[in-house]
Amino acid sequence: MKKIINDPSTVVTESLRGLAAAHGDILKVRTEPAVVYRADAPASGKVAIVSGGGSGHEPMHGGFVGLGMLDAACPGAVFTSPTPDQVQAAIEHVNGGAGVLLVVKNYTGDVLNFETAAEFAAAEGLDVRTVVIDDDVAVKDSLYTAGRRGVGGTALLEKIVGGAAEGGYSLDECEALARRVIGSVRSMGVALTACTVPHIGEPSFVLEDDEIEIGIGIHGEPGRRRVPHQPAEQLVQTLLEPILDDLPFSSGDRVLLFTNSMGGTPLVELYLAHGIAERLLADRGITVERRLVGPYVTSLEMQGMSLTVLKVDDEMLRWWDAPVRTAALRWGA
Amino acid sequence: MKKIINDPSTVVTESLRGLAAAHGDILKVRTEPAVVYRADAPASGKVAIVSGGGSGHEPMHGGFVGLGMLDAACPGAVFTSPTPDQVQAAIEHVNGGAGVLLVVKNYTGDVLNFETAAEFAAAEGLDVRTVVIDDDVAVKDSLYTAGRRGVGGTALLEKIVGGAAEGGYSLDECEALARRVIGSVRSMGVALTACTVPHIGEPSFVLEDDEIEIGIGIHGEPGRRRVPHQPAEQLVQTLLEPILDDLPFSSGDRVLLFTNSMGGTPLVELYLAHGIAERLLADRGITVERRLVGPYVTSLEMQGMSLTVLKVDDEMLRWWDAPVRTAALRWGA
Amino acid sequence: MSCDAAGVVAALRSAAEVVEAHRDELVTLDREIGDGDHGENLKRGFTAVLSKLDNAGDTPGAVLKVVASTLISTVGGAAGPLYGTAFLRAAAKLGTEPELTASSVVDALAAALEGVVARGKAEVGDKTMVDALTPAVAAARDAAGSSVAEVLRAAADAAGKGAEDTVPLVARKGRASYLGERSAGHMDPGARSTALLLRAFADAAS
Amino acid sequence: MSCDAAGVVAALRSAAEVVEAHRDELVTLDREIGDGDHGENLKRGFTAVLSKLDNAGDTPGAVLKVVASTLISTVGGAAGPLYGTAFLRAAAKLGTEPELTASSVVDALAAALEGVVARGKAEVGDKTMVDALTPAVAAARDAAGSSVAEVLRAAADAAGKGAEDTVPLVARKGRASYLGERSAGHMDPGARSTALLLRAFADAAS
Ligand SMILES: Nc1ncnc2c1ncn2[C@@H]1O[C@H](COP(=O)(O)OP(=O)(O)O)[C@@H](O)[C@H]1O
Ligand SMILES: Nc1ncnc2c1ncn2[C@@H]1O[C@H](COP(=O)(O)OP(=O)(O)O)[C@@H](O)[C@H]1O
Ligand SMILES: [Mg+2]
Ligand SMILES: [Mg+2]
Ligand SMILES: [Mg+2]
Ligand SMILES: [Mg+2]
């Protein structure tokens, strides 16, 4: 394993130190327990948006902390949900008196740890709500599974609800908007290569030279099926079709298209794929109103990509367009 | 070779299509010859900044086109300098009457092709100047080599000079500022893995599991020496020391520190390395005034990183901080 | 082993050793059908537990409460809250009782299982730690008339068997459920770690 | 082969075939001490040249001028402007002459070399295409008294030898110079392609 690290057990802490050094104007970091929070927290009178999850998906979530997006992020060990202490510390730190919305990706570990923290916070009389995002259509959503995973849609959700919170939405309004976004967003991913978790030291799974894994999650867990590698045109279709069929999206819909790199895919390939996705959507009569292209919800160095499609309305677009100033997303500020 | 492409020979064109679709508010793309230019070009009365180079280094240069940075970028084939036609087309397209500055990375191919285009433009009576950036300390700079390569420093140069041009600098002033930046910036890179050029289909070089290549360029060309893989602490020192010794940088200097990913390095590692570099600079009494961390000057999917240190003054900081609105760098606009 | 707080502390020390020794095995199991962190998560948790054991408390319940909160705040993932809840419920059940008895151990194990099910909503057959803990509680209950050591041995044996029995199952809870049919043919890491912990406790009690 | 425009066009067609056939070899050479694109660059260029040959012009000079501008606008990299300049200077030297002669070929080759040196500033021994072209011009000059075919054969032989002789050299120009001592032991791709092109012209002229 060749990684730019000193010791697998200190990767997250050391990386947070670098994040803090790089973006001192935007965020601050505390350790034990680890929390990334807005430099100007708490924002008094504003609903606080808190998220988090395992590390290794950078820039999510620490890179989304700042004006117009998250008030705090709780980074767990690599690919491991954070602990309730972290979430509690985050809540305490950023609570500005207008309530706290926890944005949780649907993984058993994330849900349980955030739930525990929310119980503690509620016991202290804080108004804490939780929304769980589960946008990954690769996973069967049934009573007999852990349900869909939260993947790329999380970035869009955090931007939109973060914008609304900054714009003065109440906790009720933030929660309602978040639920609408969750109901309107779907994703699907593919891995060309596996990633290597530092404390494991070997790739999470093994793909042959001509094999790709469809329906990959963001934790190095294997996907739904292995297929031979295919041209980009076909690959983008393979990802897009289950997304469109699921919601479903149909002609006349207005969408935000998010073409996400799993981390190790060159931008030249990602834009190529994005161009194909745009064309396929246009062919179906779907209007792409906004787009995001880049490595935002990653799996360490994994090569691969995901597509996320969000059916937007004017309210969502308004908060998507609203100023944001974070390490990873920045406009209008 | 597993890449998200259709055909090696159409990668660049198809990728440009996706770039245009993703950022229609910022840039436009023409093909035959391929040029990425500002959506609002030509900016009348403003010095136009034009750059370019082989593709495969994205977001450089197309992702740097927009307000406050480049007026046009000329993308060559992957890792191949663009042709003079492209540069001529770019010059014609963005010339706003106040002259054109060509920012060229020091590679024989880039220099010759831009030179040819500049000759044509001069013959047509245009005021075209060329600056050549050569910030890579890994390469011996002597009469008997092609000289140092242009690497990470290019991104900083283009931001600063682009800001100044947007701020109303004359061509003389832009050129002088560019030469000062070039004189004050140094870089050094390392590869943990090689990259695979689409039309080659195999890695550019082969590194053993515990080997890294110090002094790597950005074209998949081998570096200066192979050494055993080392902890991040040591690796960052290995990169930083030759940089600091070269200019030299010394106690009391104010710098911009750019920690760049070669493309495939996870952000969690990059921030970790950045934190170490910040500490090492502080130890030397050097003040980091600004920083940039991310994959900006890449080599396809190569894992590795480079450090770039620019000795700044107030004038450089002013134009670094100035508003920029491009696909890759954006603030204040 | 004594059945007082010191005995429980000693049992936890050997549990920590077992976790350390089986870290790679648990990582490997979790890599196959999960995300590969289970062994590392538990190792991190039990290393933290070790550092808290010296002044953990005067009663078995007090010690287990420290274990619970330490696991919750250091393990993360699904296993953190689940094992944390298990130890917390067991601690609550033991109350301030100064010494474990066979029947209090049975009750504590049953409370732990109830806690895990309450948090994780898994049923037997979902291919989770519940598949190890459920037969363990039943076996412990059958052995309630004997000694603490006998109860724990019965529980550990049953948990081991329960863990083995997860191999053919298709996961319906946790990360392995994303794999669908492909999760069959692998042992559930959480069931395995449950069996390992109970074995460590049983060995310490013998 | 005739020595008029049609003959030159025919020679260029076989040159394009040779480039295509040796594309991978040139890529491999350039991967070893450069960035691996030389074969692809030339292939792209000569494919474009092929599409322009039908109405390229009535004189050898006119045809070579089209080749020059096509290479300049499609090859890129170092080789694009260098080969472009070489063909441009050769074309200029041939002027409107309707047929090549042994001595005009010698002059055209010399002009090509001068152009490459003027653009690239490489000297003999720098491990570039100059190391193939310089001995080629000298050998051509020695054969100036013979036929066009003889001149080209002499040039090609010398270029081939010159290319071989680049193997032990340490590069001092172009991308290979970044490698320093590590560039020794490999043939320069541009010297090799120069030798290949001259061989193709010589064969076409025979
Ligand atoms: N809902 C659940 N109920 C009971 N146990 C569960 C549940 N979900 C997961 N588990 C257990 O947790 C184990 C995985 O733990 P771990 O790898 O530490 O967490 P994560 O899955 O978050 O990476 C599984 O092997 C399984 O035994
Ligand atoms: N300054 C120079 N003068 C003459 N020939 C040169 C010079 N620099 C490079 N070359 C030639 O160009 C060849 C490389 O061409 P190519 O690979 O197409 O371009 P690039 O180096 O830009 O990738 C080298 O093998 C060498 O023969
Ligand atoms: Mg996990
Ligand atoms: Mg090249
Ligand atoms: Mg796990
Ligand atoms: Mg080359």
mmCIF file of C-alpha atoms in Angstrom, chain B residues 45 62 110 114 116 154 159 170 175 183 208 212 228 232 236 251:
data_model
loop_
_atom_site.group_PDB
_atom_site.id
_atom_site.type_symbol
_atom_site.label_atom_id
_atom_site.label_comp_id
_atom_site.label_asym_id
_atom_site.label_seq_id
_atom_site.Cartn_x
_atom_site.Cartn_y
_atom_site.Cartn_z
ATOM 1 C CA GLY B 45 -10.115 46.855 -23.663
ATOM 2 C CA GLY B 62 -9.805 24.775 -19.512
ATOM 3 C CA ASP B 110 4.738 24.018 -26.022
ATOM 4 C CA PHE B 114 3.170 28.922 -29.117
ATOM 5 C CA THR B 116 4.938 29.797 -34.151
ATOM 6 C CA THR B 154 1.300 27.688 -13.705
ATOM 7 C CA LYS B 159 -4.708 33.294 -11.345
ATOM 8 C CA SER B 170 -1.735 46.955 -19.328
ATOM 9 C CA GLU B 175 4.025 40.757 -18.561
ATOM 10 C CA GLY B 183 10.929 34.327 -10.778
ATOM 11 C CA GLU B 208 7.139 -1.449 -7.709
ATOM 12 C CA ILE B 212 7.988 6.031 -5.563
ATOM 13 C CA PRO B 228 11.558 3.395 -1.398
ATOM 14 C CA ALA B 232 4.350 11.411 4.612
ATOM 15 C CA VAL B 236 6.898 16.234 2.281
ATOM 16 C CA SER B 251 12.978 33.041 7.331
#
